[in-house]
Each structure stands twice: as C-alpha cells, then as structure tokens.
CSV table of C-alpha atoms and ligand atoms in Angstrom, one decimal:
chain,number,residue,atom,x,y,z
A,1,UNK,CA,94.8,138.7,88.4
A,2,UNK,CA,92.6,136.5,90.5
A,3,UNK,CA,92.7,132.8,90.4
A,4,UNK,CA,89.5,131.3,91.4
A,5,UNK,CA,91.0,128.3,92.8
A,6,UNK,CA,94.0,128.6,95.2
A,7,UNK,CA,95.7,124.6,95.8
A,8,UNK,CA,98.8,123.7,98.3
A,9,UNK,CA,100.4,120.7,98.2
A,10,UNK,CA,103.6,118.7,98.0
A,11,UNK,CA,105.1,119.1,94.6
A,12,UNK,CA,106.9,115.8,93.6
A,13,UNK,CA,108.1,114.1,90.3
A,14,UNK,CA,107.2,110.7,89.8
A,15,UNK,CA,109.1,108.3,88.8
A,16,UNK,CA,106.9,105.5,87.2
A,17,UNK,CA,107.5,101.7,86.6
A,18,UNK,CA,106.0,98.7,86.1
A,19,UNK,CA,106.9,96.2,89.2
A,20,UNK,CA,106.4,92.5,89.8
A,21,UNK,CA,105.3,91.7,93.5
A,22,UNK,CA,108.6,90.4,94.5
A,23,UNK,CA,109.9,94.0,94.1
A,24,UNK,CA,107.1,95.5,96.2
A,25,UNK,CA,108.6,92.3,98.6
A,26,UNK,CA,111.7,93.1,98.9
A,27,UNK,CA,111.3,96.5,99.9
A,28,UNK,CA,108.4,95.7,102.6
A,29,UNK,CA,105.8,98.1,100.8
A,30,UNK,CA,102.2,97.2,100.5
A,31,UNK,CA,100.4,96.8,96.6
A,32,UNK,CA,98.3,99.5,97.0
A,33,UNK,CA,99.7,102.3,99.6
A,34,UNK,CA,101.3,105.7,99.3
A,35,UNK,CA,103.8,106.3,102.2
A,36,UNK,CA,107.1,108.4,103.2
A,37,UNK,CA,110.3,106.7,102.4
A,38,UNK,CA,112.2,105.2,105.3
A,39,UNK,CA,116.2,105.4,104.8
A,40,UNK,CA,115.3,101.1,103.7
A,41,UNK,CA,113.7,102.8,100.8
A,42,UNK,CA,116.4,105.0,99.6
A,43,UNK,CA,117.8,102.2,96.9
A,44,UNK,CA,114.4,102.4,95.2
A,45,UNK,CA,115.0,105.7,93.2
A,46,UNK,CA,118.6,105.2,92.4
A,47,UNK,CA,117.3,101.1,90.8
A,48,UNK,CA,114.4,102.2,89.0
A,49,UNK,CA,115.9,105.2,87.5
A,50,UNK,CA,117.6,102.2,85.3
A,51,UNK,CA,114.5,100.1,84.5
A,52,UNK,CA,113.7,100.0,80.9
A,53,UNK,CA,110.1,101.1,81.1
A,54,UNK,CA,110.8,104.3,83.6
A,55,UNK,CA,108.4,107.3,83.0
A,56,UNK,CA,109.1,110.3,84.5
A,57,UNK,CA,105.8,112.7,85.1
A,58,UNK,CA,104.5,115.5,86.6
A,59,UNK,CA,103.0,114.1,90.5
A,60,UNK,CA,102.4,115.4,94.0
A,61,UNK,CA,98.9,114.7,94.8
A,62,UNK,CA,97.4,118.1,95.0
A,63,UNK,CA,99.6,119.3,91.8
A,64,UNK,CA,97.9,116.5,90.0
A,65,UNK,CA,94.4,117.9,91.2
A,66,UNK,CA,95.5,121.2,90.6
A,67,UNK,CA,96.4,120.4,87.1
A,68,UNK,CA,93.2,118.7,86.8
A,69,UNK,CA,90.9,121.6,87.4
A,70,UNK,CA,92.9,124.0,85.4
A,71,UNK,CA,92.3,121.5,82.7
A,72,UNK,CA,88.1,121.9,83.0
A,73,UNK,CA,88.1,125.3,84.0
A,74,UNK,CA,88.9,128.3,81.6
A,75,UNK,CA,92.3,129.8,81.8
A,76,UNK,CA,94.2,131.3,84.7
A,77,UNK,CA,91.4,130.0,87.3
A,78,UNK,CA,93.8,128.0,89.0
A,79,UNK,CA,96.5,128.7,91.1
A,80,UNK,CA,99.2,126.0,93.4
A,81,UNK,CA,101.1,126.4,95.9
A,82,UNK,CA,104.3,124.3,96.8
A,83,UNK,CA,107.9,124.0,97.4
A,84,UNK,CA,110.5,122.9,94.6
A,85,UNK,CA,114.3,122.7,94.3
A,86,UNK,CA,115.9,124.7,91.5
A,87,UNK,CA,117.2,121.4,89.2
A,88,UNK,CA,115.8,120.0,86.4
A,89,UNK,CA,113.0,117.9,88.2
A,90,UNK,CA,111.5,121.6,89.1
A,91,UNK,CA,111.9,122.0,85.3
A,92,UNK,CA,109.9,119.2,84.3
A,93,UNK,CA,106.8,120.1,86.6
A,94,UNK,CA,106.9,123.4,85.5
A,95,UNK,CA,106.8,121.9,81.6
A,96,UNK,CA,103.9,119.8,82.9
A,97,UNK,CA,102.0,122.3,85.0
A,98,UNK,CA,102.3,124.6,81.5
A,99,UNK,CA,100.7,122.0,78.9
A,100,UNK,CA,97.7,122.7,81.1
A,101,UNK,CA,97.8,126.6,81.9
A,102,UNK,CA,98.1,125.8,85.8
A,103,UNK,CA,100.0,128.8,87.3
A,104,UNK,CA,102.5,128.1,90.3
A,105,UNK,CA,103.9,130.0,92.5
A,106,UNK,CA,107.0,127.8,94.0
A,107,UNK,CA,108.9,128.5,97.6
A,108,UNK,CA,112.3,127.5,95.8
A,109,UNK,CA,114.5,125.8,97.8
A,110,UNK,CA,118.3,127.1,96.9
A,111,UNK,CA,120.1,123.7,98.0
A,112,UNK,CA,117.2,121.2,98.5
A,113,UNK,CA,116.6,118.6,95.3
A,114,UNK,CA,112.7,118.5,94.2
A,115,UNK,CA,110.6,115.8,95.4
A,116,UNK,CA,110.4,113.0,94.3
A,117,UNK,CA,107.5,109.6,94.2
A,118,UNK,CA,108.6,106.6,93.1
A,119,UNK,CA,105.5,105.3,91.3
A,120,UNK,CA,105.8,101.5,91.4
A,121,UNK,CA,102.8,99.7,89.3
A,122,UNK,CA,101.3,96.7,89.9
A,123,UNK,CA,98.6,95.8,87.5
A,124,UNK,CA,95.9,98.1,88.5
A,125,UNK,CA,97.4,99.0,91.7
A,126,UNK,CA,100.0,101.3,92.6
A,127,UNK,CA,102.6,101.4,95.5
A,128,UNK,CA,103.9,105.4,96.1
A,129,UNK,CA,107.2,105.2,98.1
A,130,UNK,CA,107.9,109.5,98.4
A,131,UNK,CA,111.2,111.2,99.4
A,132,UNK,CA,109.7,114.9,99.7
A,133,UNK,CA,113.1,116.8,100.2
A,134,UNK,CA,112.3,120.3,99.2
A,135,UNK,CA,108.6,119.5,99.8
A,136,UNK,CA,109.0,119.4,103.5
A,137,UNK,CA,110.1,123.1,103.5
A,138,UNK,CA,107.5,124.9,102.5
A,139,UNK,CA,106.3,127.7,105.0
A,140,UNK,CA,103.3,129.6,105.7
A,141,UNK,CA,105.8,132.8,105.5
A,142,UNK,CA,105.3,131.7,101.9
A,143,UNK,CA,101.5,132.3,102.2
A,144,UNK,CA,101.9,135.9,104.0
A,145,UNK,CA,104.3,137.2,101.1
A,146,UNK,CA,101.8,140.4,99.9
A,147,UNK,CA,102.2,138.8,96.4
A,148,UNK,CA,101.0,135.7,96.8
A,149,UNK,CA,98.4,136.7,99.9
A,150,UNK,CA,96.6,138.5,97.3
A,151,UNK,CA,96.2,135.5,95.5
A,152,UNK,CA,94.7,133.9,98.6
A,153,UNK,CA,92.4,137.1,98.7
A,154,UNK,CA,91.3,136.7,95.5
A,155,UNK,CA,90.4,133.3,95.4
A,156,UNK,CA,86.7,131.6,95.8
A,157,UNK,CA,87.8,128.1,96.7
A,158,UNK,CA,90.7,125.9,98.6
A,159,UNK,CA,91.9,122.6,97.7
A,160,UNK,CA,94.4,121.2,100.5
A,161,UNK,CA,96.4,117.3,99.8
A,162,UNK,CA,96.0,116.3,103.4
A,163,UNK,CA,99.7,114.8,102.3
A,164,UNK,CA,100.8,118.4,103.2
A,165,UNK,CA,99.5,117.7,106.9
A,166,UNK,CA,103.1,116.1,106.7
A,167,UNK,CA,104.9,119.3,106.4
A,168,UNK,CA,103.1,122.1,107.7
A,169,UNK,CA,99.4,122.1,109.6
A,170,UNK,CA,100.1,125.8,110.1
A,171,UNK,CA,100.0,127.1,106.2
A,172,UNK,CA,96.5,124.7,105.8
A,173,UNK,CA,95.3,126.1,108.9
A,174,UNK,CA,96.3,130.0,107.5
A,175,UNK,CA,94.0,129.4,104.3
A,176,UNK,CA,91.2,127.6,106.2
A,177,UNK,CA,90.8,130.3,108.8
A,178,UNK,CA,90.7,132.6,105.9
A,179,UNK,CA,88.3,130.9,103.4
A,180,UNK,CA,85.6,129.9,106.8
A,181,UNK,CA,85.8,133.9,107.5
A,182,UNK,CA,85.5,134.7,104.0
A,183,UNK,CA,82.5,132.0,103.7
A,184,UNK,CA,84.6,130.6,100.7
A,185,UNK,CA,84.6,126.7,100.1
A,186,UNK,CA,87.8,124.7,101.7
A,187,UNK,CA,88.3,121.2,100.3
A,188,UNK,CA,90.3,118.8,102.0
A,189,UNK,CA,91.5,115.2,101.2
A,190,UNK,CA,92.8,112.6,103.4
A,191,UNK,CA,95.3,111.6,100.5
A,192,UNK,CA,96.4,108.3,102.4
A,193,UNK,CA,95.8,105.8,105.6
A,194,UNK,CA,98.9,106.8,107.1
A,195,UNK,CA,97.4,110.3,107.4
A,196,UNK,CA,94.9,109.8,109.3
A,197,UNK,CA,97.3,106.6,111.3
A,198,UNK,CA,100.0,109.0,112.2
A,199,UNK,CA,99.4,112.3,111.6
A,200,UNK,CA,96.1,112.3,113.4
A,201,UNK,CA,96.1,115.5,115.6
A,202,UNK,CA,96.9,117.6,112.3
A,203,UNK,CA,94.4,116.4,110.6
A,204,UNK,CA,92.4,117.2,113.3
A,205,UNK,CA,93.4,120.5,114.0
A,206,UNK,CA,92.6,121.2,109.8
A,207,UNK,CA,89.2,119.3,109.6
A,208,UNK,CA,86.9,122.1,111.1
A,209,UNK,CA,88.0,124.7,108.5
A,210,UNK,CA,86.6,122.1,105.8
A,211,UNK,CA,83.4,122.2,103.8
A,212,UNK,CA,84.4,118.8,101.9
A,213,UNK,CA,86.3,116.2,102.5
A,214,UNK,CA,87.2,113.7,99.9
A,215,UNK,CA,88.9,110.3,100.6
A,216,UNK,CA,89.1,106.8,99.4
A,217,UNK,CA,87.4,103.8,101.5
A,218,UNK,CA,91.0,102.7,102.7
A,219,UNK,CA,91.3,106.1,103.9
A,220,UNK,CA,88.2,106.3,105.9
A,221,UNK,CA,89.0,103.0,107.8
A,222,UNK,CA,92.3,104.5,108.6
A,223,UNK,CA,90.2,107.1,110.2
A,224,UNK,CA,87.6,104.8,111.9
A,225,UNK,CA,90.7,103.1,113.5
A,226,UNK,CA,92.6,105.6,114.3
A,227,UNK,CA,89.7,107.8,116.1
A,228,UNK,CA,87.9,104.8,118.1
A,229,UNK,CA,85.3,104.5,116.1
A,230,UNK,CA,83.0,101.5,116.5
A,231,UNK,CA,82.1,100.7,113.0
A,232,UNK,CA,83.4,99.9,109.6
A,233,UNK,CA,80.4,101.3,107.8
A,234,UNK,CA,81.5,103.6,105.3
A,235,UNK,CA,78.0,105.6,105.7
A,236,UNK,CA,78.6,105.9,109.5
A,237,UNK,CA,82.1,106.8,109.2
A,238,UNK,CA,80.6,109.1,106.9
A,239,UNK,CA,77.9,110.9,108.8
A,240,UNK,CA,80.5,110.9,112.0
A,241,UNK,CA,83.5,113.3,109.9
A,242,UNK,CA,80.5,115.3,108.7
A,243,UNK,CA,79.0,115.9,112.1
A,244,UNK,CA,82.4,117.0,113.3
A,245,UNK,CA,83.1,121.0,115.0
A,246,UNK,CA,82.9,123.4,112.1
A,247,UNK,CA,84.4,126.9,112.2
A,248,UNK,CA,82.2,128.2,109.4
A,249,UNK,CA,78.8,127.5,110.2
A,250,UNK,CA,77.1,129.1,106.8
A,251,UNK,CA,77.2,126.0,105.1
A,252,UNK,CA,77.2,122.2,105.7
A,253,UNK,CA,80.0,119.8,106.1
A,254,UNK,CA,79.7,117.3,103.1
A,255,UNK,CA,82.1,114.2,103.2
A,256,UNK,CA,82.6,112.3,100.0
A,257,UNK,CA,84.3,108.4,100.2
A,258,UNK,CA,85.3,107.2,96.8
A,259,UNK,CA,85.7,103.5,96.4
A,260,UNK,CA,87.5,102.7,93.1
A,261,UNK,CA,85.2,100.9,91.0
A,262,UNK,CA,82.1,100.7,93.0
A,263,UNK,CA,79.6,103.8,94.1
A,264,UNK,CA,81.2,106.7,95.5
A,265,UNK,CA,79.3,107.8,98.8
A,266,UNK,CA,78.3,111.4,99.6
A,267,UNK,CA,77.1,112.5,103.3
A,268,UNK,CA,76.0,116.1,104.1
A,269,UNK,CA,75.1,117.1,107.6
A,270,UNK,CA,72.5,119.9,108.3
A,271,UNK,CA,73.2,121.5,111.5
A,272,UNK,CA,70.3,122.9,111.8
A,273,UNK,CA,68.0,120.0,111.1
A,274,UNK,CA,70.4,117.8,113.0
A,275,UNK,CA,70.1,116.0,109.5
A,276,UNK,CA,72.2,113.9,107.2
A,277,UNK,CA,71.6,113.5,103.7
A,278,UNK,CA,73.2,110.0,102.0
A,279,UNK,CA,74.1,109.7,98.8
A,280,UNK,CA,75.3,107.1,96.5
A,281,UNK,CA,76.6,107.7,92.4
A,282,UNK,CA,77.9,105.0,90.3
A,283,UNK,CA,81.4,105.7,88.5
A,284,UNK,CA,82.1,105.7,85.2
A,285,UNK,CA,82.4,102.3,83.8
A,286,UNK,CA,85.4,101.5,81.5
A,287,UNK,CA,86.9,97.7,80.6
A,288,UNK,CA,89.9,97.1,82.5
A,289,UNK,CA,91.9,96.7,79.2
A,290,UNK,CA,91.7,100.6,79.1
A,291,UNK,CA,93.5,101.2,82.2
A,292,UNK,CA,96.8,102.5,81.4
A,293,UNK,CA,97.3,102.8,85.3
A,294,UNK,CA,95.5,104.1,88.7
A,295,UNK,CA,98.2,106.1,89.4
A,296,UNK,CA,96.5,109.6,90.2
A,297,UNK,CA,92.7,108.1,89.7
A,298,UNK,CA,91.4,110.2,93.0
A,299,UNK,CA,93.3,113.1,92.8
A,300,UNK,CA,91.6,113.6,88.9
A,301,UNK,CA,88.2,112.9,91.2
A,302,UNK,CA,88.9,116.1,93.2
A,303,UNK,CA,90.0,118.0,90.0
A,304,UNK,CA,86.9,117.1,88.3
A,305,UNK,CA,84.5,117.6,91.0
A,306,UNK,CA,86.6,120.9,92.5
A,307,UNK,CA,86.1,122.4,89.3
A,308,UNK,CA,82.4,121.5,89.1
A,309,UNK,CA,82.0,123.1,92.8
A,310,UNK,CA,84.1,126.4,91.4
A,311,UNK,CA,81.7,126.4,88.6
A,312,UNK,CA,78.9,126.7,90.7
A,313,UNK,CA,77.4,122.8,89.4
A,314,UNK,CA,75.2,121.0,91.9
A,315,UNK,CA,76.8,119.0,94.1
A,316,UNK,CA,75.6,115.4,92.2
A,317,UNK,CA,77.0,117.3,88.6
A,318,UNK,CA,80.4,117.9,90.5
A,319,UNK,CA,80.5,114.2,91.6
A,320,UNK,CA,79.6,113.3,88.1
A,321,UNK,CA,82.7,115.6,86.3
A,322,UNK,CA,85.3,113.7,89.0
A,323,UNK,CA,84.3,110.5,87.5
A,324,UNK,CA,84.5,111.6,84.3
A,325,UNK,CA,88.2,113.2,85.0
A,326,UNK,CA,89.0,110.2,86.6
A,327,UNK,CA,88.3,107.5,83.9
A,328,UNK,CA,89.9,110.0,81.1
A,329,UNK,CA,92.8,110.1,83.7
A,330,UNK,CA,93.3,106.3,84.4
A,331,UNK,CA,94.0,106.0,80.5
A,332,UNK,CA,96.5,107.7,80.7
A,333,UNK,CA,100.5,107.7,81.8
A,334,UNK,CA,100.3,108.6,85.5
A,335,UNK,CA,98.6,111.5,86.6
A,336,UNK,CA,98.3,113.1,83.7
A,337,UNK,CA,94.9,113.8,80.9
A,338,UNK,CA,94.1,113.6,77.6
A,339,UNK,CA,95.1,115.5,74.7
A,340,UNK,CA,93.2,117.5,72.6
A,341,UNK,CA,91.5,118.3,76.0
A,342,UNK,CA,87.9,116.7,75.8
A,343,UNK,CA,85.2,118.8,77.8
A,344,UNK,CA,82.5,116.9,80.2
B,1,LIG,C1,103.7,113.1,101.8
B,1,LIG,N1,103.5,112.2,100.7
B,1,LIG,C2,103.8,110.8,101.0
B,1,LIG,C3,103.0,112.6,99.5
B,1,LIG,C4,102.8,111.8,98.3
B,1,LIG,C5,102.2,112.4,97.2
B,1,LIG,N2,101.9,113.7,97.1
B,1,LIG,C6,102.2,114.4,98.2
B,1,LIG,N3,102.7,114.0,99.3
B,1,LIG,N4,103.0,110.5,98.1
B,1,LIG,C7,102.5,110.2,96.9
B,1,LIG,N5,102.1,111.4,96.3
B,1,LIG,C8,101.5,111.6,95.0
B,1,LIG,O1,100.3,111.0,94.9
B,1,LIG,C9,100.0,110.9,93.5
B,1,LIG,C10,99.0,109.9,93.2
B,1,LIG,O2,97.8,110.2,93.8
B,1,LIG,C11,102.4,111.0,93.8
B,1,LIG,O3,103.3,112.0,93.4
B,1,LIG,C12,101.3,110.7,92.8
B,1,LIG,O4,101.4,111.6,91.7
C-alpha cells in the first residue's frame, strides 16, 4: 500500500476555549502566538478543562494539514507520522484522523500522556500554549522500522510542521535527504516565530532539503530578525529563503508567505537564470460573522495547496485549493472541515 503523501508532526489534542484578554494577561501569553508551555503555564490545562464552553479536538499542526489533504485527495493517499501516549486523548485523534480516512502510524509512548494545545480564543485570534509530552519522543528509529520505511519509499511528497524542529531535526533531515535523492517534493512550514527565534540552527540544518516553504508574515519576520536580515519586506525576505543552498538541484525553491486576510505572496528562484519569479493571489473572501475561529487557518492552507501539488495542479491552482480549505476550515470548530465533505 503506498501513500502518496507521507506527513510528520507533533500529534496534540486541543483543548479549545473562548478567553477574555485578562486571561491571555494573567498568564503572560501574547493574542496571537503559539508557543511551548513554561512550568507558569502548567495551571492553564487543569482551569480550562472546567470552562463551560471547552472543546476538545483533533490538533498538532501537521496532523491538522495531514487531515486536510486526506480530506481533498482520494482515499489512503495520506499517511502521518507522530508520537502519542496510549490514553484516551490518543483515542480521540485516532477517532478524528478516521472521520477523514487519514492513516497514522503512531510511535506509542507506554508511560508518556498525549499531547496536549491549549487553544485559547480571542475573537479572531488564537493564543496556542502546547505541553507536547509524548510528542517530544518521537525518534527517527521510528522512520527506519522496514514497515513504516516503506511507507517513506512509497511516497511522492513530504509535508514537515517545522514545530517538529522542536523534537527531532534528525527524523526531518532522514525524509529530506531521501525525497531530494528521490527528486520527490519536501514541504516545509515554519509553524511559528519562535521557530525561527530559537530554534534557528535546526531550521537551518532542514531548509536545503525543501522545495517549499510555507509560513505566515509573523513567521517570516521572525526569520528576517533572527538571521540579520536588513529588511522587513516580505518579497525580500522572500526571494532571500528561496535563494538559500539546495540539496536537490532538479527543481526550484519556491517560498510561500500567507498573511491572513490579505494576498498571499509566492517567490520561486531559478538557479539557473539566477531569476525570481513574484507572485501575489488574493484569499478567499468571507464576512467575519462566518468565522467560527482561526484556530488551524494555515495549516488547512498547506492541506489544500499540498494536495493540489500531490495532484499534479499548477502551482497558482494549488495556492487557490489552500484558500479554499482554509476559509471552509475557519468556519468551523478548530482545526477541523466540513461535513458532507465539499470538493474545490
Ligand atoms: C511544538 N509546538 C508548540 C507545537 C504546536 C502545535 N503543533 C505542533 N507543535 N503548538 C500548537 N500546535 C498546533 O497548531 C494548531 C493550529 O495551527 C495546535 O495543536 C493547533 O491545532
């Protein structure tokens, strides 16, 4: 059985609730941020476990864009990679991951609890406060089991969360060195500011292996900073990540910036022309009243436009299906879609 798309991430449940700014306050955590609990932050879970409005769904960045693409693509194309504890949490992601057809193949952690987000909403921003437990010990001994190596064989395309920079560079730089010898496509995302901020020389060490990178403005500032760079210009930042070493020298680096509601930005770099091509596609437009939350827009982005790219769609098309996934996605609970499934 081959999966055309192989994803590794950090599987986490989220733990959803509505917040007033005094909570976000009180805990020192920013409106619109997704960061790694301190111990300061360990009270959060335990308090909004009790909230009246709690909503406990299916997260972990990549799993959501995993999810995502399984949900476009036709059955058994997709294929995610993580690690889980064996409790009822891991129960509730594998529920989730099923009402789409996603296949997983968890490390399971025998005396680790499952991940966990808390999702803390504030109008249409969201705070994500993580406590990744099991998540942190995944492996790339995971990766080399024959089972599951075959799956890696198999597949045609690689979607990395650069959240799983976090735990281990090694098992991200195992499937990149395979899919740039292979020629297959590697897609990366920066997943948050503090990636880039503190977990720089990872992310370094992963971004030659990619083809594309996706990431959100905030994300690509994080990046100017945290690399010297002398500008704030998104296209510069832009055309400077796509002009950057690349291991597999068959195909261009192309370096996509989404920026909520405004135009996302796509750069390619041609090598051999010494060229850059710019880009610019408006989003999908849709009245704020339909927002149910944000929570999980850009990772239904990369599920959209991953499974356009597994398709074989032009690269504007595959821009165009992550919109699409991303405004069904927003009008819904979390990261979650839209059922009966619509098709793009
Ligand atoms: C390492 N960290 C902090 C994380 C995450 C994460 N997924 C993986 N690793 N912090 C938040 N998330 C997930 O991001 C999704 C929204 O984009 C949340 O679980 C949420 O579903």
């Amino acid at each position: 059985m081959a999966y055309d798309l192989v994803c590794l991430g950090n599987p986490l449940l989220d733990i959803q609730v509505d917040v007033q700014k005094e909570y976000l306050d009180k805990y020192e955590l920013k409106e619109n941020d997704a960061i790694l609990a301190e111990p300061k932050h360990m009270p959060i879970f335990d308090e909004i476990l009790k909230f009246d409005d709690v909503k406990l769904v299916a997260g972990g960045a990549a799993q959501n864009t995993a999810r995502g693409a399984q949900y476009v693509l036709p059955a058994e194309s997709v294929l995610y990679f993580g690690s889980v504890g064996k409790d009822i949490y891991a129960d509730k992601l594998i529920e989730a991951n099923k009402s789409v057809g996603l296949t997983t193949s968890y490390m399971v952690q025998d005396d680790i609890a499952t991940g966990k987000c808390g999702a803390l909403i504030n109008g249409v921003n969201r705070s994500l406060v993580t406590d990744l437990a099991a998540a942190n010990h995944f492996k790339p001994s995971h990766l080399e089991k024959p089972e599951n190596w075959a799956h890696v064989e198999g597949a045609k395309a690689f979607y990395i969360g650069g959240f799983h920079l976090t735990v281990s560079p090694e098992a991200i730089q195992l499937l990149g060195k395979h899919a740039a010898k292979e020629n297959k496509d590697f897609i990366m995302n920066f997943s948050a500011p503090f990636i880039p901020q503190f977990f720089k020389d990872a992310l370094d060490s992963c971004v030659p292996y990619a083809d594309y990178i996706i990431c959100n403005e905030s994300e690509a500032a994080a990046y100017a900073e945290s690399h010297g760079l002398d500008t704030k210009d998104l296209t510069e930042i832009a055309k400077y990540v796509a002009k950057l070493p690349k291991v597999n020298e068959n195909k261009p680096r192309i370096v996509i910036f989404t920026q909520g509601t405004d135009s996302t930005l796509a750069v390619s770099y041609n090598a051999k022309a010494d060229s850059f091509d710019v880009k610019s596609f408006a989003v999908h437009a849709l009245e704020s009243s339909k927002i149910a939350d944000t929570n999980g827009a850009g990772d239904a982005f990369a599920a959209g436009f991953t499974a356009g790219l597994v398709q074989g769609k032009t690269l504007d098309e595959s821009i165009d299906m992550g919109h699409w996934l991303a405004k069904l996605s927003i009008q819904e609970i979390g990261p979650s879609y839209p059922f009966p499934k619509q098709t793009y």
